[in-house]
PDB file of C-alpha atoms in Angstrom:
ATOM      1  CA  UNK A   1     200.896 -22.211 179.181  1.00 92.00           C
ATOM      2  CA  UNK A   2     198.591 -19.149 179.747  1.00 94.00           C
ATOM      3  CA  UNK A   3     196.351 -18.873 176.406  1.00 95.00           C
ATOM      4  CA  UNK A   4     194.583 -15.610 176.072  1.00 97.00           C
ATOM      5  CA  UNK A   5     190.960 -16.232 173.944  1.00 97.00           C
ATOM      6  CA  UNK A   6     190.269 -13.187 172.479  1.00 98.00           C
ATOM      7  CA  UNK A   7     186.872 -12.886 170.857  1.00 98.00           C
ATOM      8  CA  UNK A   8     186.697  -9.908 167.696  1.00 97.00           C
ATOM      9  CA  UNK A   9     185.157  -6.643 168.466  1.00 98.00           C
ATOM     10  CA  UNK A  10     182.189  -5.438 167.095  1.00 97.00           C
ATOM     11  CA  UNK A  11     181.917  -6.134 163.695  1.00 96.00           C
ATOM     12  CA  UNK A  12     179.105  -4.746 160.775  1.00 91.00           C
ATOM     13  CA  UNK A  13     176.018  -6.900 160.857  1.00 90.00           C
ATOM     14  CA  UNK A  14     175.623  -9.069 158.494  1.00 84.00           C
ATOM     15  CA  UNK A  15     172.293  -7.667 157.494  1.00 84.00           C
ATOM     16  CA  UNK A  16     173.889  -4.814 157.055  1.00 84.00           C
ATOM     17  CA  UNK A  17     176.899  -5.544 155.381  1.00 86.00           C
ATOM     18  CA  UNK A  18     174.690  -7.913 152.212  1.00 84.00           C
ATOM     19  CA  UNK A  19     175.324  -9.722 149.906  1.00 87.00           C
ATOM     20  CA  UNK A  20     179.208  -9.464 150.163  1.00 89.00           C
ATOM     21  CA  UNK A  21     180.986 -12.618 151.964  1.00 89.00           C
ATOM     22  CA  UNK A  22     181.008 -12.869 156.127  1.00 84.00           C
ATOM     23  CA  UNK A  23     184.692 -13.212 156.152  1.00 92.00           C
ATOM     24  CA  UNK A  24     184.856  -9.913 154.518  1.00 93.00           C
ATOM     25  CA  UNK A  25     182.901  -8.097 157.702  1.00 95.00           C
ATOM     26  CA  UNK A  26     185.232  -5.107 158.733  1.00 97.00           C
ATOM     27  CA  UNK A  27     184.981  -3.948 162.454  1.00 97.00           C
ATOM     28  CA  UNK A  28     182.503  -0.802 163.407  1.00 97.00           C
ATOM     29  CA  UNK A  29     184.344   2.355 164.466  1.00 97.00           C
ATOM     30  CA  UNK A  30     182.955   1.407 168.211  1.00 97.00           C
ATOM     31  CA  UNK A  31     184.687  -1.917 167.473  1.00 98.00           C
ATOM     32  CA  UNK A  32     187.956  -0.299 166.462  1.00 98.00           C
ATOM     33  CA  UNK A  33     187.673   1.717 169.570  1.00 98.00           C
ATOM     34  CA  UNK A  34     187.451  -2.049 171.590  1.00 97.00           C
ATOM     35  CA  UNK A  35     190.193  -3.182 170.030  1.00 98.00           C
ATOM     36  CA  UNK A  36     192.544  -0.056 170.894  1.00 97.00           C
ATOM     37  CA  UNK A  37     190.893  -0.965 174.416  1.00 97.00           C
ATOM     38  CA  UNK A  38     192.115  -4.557 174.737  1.00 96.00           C
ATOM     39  CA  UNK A  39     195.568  -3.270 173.286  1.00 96.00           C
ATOM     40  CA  UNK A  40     196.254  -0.808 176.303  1.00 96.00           C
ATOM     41  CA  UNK A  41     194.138  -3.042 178.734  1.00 96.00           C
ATOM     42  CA  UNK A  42     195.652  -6.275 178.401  1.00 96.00           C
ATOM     43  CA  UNK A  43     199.246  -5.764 178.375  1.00 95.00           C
ATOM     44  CA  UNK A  44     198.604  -2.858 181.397  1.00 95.00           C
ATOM     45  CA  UNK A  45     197.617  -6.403 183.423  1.00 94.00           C
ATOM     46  CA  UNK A  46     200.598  -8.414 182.874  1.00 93.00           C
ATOM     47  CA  UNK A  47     199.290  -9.806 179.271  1.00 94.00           C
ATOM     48  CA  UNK A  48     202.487 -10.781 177.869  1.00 94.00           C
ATOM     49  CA  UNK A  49     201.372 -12.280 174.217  1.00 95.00           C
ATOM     50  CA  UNK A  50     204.366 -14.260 172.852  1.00 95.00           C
ATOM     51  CA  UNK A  51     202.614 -15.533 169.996  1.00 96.00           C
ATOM     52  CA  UNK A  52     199.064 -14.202 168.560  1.00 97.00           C
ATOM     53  CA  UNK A  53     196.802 -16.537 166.722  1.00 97.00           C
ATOM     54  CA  UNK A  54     194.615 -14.770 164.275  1.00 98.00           C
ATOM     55  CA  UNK A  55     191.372 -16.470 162.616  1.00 97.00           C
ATOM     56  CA  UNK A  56     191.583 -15.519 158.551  1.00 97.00           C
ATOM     57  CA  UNK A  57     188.462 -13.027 158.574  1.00 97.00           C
ATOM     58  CA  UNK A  58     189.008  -9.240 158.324  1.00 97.00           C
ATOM     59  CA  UNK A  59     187.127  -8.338 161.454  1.00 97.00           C
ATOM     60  CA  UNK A  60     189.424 -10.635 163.325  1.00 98.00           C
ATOM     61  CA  UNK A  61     192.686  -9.283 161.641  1.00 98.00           C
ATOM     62  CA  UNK A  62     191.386  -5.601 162.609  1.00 98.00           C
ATOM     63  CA  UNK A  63     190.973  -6.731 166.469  1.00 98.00           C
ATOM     64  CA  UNK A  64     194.467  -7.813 166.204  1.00 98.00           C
ATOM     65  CA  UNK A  65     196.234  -5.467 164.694  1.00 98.00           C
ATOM     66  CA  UNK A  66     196.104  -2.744 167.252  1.00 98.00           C
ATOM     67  CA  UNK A  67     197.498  -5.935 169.874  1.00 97.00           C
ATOM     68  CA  UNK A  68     200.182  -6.904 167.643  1.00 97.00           C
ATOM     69  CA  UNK A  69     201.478  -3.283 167.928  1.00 96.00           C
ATOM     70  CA  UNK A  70     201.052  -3.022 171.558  1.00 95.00           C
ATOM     71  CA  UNK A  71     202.853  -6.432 172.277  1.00 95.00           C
ATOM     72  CA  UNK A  72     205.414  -5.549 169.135  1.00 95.00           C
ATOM     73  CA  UNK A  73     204.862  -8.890 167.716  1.00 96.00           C
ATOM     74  CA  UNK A  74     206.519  -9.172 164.418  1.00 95.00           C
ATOM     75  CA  UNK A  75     206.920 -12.427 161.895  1.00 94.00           C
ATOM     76  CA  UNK A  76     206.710 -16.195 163.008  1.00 93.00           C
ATOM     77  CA  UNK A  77     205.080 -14.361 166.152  1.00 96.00           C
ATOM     78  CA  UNK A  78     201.678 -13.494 164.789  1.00 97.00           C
ATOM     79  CA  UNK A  79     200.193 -16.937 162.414  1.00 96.00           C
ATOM     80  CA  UNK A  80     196.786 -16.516 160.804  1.00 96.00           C
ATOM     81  CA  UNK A  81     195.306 -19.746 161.755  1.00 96.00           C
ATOM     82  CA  UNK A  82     192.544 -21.370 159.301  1.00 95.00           C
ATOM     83  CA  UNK A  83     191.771 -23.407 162.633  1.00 95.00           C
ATOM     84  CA  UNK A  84     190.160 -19.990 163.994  1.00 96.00           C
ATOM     85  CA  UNK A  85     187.998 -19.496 161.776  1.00 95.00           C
ATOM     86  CA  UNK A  86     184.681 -20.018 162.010  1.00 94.00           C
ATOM     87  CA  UNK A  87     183.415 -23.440 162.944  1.00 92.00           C
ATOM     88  CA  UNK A  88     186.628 -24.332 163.646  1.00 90.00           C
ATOM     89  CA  UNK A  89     187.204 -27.384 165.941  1.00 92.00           C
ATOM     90  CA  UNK A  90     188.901 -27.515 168.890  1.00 91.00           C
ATOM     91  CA  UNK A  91     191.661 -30.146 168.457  1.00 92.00           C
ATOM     92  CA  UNK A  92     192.774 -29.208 165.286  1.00 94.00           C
ATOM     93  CA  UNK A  93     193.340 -25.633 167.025  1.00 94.00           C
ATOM     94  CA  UNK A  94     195.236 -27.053 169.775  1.00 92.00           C
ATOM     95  CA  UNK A  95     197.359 -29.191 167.276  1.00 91.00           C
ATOM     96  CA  UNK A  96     198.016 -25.782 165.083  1.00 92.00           C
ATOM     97  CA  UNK A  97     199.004 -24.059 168.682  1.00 91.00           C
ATOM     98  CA  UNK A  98     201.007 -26.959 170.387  1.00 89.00           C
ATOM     99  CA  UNK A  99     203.063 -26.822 166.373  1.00 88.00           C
ATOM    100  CA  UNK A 100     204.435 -23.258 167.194  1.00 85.00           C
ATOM    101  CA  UNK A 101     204.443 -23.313 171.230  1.00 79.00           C
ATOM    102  CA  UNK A 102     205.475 -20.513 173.561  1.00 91.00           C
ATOM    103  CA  UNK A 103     204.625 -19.901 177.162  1.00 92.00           C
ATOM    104  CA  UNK A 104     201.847 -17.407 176.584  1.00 95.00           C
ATOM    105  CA  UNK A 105     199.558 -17.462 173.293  1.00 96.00           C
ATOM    106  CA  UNK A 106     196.328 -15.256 171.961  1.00 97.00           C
ATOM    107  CA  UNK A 107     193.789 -16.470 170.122  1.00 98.00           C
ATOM    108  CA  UNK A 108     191.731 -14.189 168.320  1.00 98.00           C
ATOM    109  CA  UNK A 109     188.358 -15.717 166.508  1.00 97.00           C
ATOM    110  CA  UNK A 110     184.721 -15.813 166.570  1.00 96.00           C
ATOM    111  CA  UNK A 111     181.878 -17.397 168.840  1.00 94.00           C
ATOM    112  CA  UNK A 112     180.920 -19.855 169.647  1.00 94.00           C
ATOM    113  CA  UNK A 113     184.185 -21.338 168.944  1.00 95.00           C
ATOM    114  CA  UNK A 114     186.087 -19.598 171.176  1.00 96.00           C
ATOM    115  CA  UNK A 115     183.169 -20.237 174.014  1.00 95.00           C
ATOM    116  CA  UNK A 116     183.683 -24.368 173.131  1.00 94.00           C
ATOM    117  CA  UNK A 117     187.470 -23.929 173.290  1.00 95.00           C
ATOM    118  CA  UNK A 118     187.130 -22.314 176.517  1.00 94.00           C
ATOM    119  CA  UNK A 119     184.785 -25.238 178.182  1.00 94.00           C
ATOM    120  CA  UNK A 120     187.449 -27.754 176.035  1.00 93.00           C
ATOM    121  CA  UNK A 121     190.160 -26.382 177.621  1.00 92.00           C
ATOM    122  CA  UNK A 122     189.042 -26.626 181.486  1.00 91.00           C
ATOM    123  CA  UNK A 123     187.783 -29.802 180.663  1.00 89.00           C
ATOM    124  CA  UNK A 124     183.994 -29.762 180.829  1.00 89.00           C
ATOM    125  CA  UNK A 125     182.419 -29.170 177.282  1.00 83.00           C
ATOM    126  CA  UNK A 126     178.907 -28.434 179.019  1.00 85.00           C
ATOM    127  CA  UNK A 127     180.585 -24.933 180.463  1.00 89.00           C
ATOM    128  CA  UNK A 128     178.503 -22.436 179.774  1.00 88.00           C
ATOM    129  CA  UNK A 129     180.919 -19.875 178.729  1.00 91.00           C
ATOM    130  CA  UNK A 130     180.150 -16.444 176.658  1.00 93.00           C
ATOM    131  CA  UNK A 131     182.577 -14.072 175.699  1.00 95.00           C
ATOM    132  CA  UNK A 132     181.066 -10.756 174.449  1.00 96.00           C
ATOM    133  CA  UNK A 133     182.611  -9.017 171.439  1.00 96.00           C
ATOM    134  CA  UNK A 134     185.858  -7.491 172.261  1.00 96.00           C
ATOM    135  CA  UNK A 135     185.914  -9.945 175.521  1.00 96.00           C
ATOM    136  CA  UNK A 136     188.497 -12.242 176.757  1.00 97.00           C
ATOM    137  CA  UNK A 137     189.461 -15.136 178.733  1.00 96.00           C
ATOM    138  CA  UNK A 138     192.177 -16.303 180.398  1.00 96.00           C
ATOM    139  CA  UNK A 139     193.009 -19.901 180.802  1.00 94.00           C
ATOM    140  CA  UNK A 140     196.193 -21.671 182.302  1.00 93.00           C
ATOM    141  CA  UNK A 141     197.215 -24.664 181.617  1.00 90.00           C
ATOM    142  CA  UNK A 142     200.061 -26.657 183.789  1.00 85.00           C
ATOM    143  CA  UNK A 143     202.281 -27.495 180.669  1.00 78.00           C
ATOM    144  CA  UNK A 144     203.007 -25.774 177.819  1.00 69.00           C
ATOM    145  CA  UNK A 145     200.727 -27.483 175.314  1.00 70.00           C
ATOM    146  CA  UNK A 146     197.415 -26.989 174.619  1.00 76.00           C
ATOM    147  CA  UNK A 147     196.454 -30.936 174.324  1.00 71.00           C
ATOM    148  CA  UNK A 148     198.747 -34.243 174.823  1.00 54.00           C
TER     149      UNK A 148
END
């Protein structure tokens, strides 16, 4: 299974954005911009998304939606996943994942979750891995499930 960890684009700051719920952070217009990026970059390098997991916040579903339309991903293909979302853990993610399998999955959501997923998923959990906003990661695993 290749699994794709996609980490949002740039998103308000909170300071910026108040009062008003995190979840509720919309992307910036440079972080719309990154997420167009990713949408022509990744599938340009073989990126073949068969299912896209999206964490339940809006600055996550904005990242996405520009890669749903580039991979034409359309019903049971594209789950928001409460699992994603912030301070999610990583088993319950893989159990969410290895429910709806395919061969090649995103996952869009926040840091540091998606750094400890990463280090979870190669097996070492003191990794030091750090994707930027807009980054990803690429991780493949020799059967098609996330966790046994």
């Amino acid at each position: 299974m290749d699994v794709y960890l996609i980490r949002h684009a740039e998103a308000v700051e909170r300071e910026v954005f108040g009062d008003r719920p995190d979840e509720d952070r919309p992307l910036t217009d440079a972080g719309r911009a990154q997420a167009e990026r990713l949408a022509t970059a990744l599938p340009a390098r073989g990126a073949l998304i068969q299912r896209l997991f999206i964490s339940p916040t809006v600055r996550t579903r904005q990242t996405a939606e520009p890669l749903v339309a580039a991979w034409r991903l359309a019903g049971e293909a594209v789950i928001e996943a409460d699992e994603l979302a912030p301070e999610g853990k990583c088993r319950k993610v893989a159990r969410r994942v290895n429910k709806q399998p395919a061969a090649v999955v995103g996952l869009v959501g926040h840091r540091p979750d998606l750094n400890e997923l990463a280090a979870w998923l190669i097996g070492d959990k003191l990794a030091q891995i750090a994707l930027d906003k807009g980054g990803v990661a690429l991780i493949r695993l020799p059967d098609n499930e996330l966790e046994k």
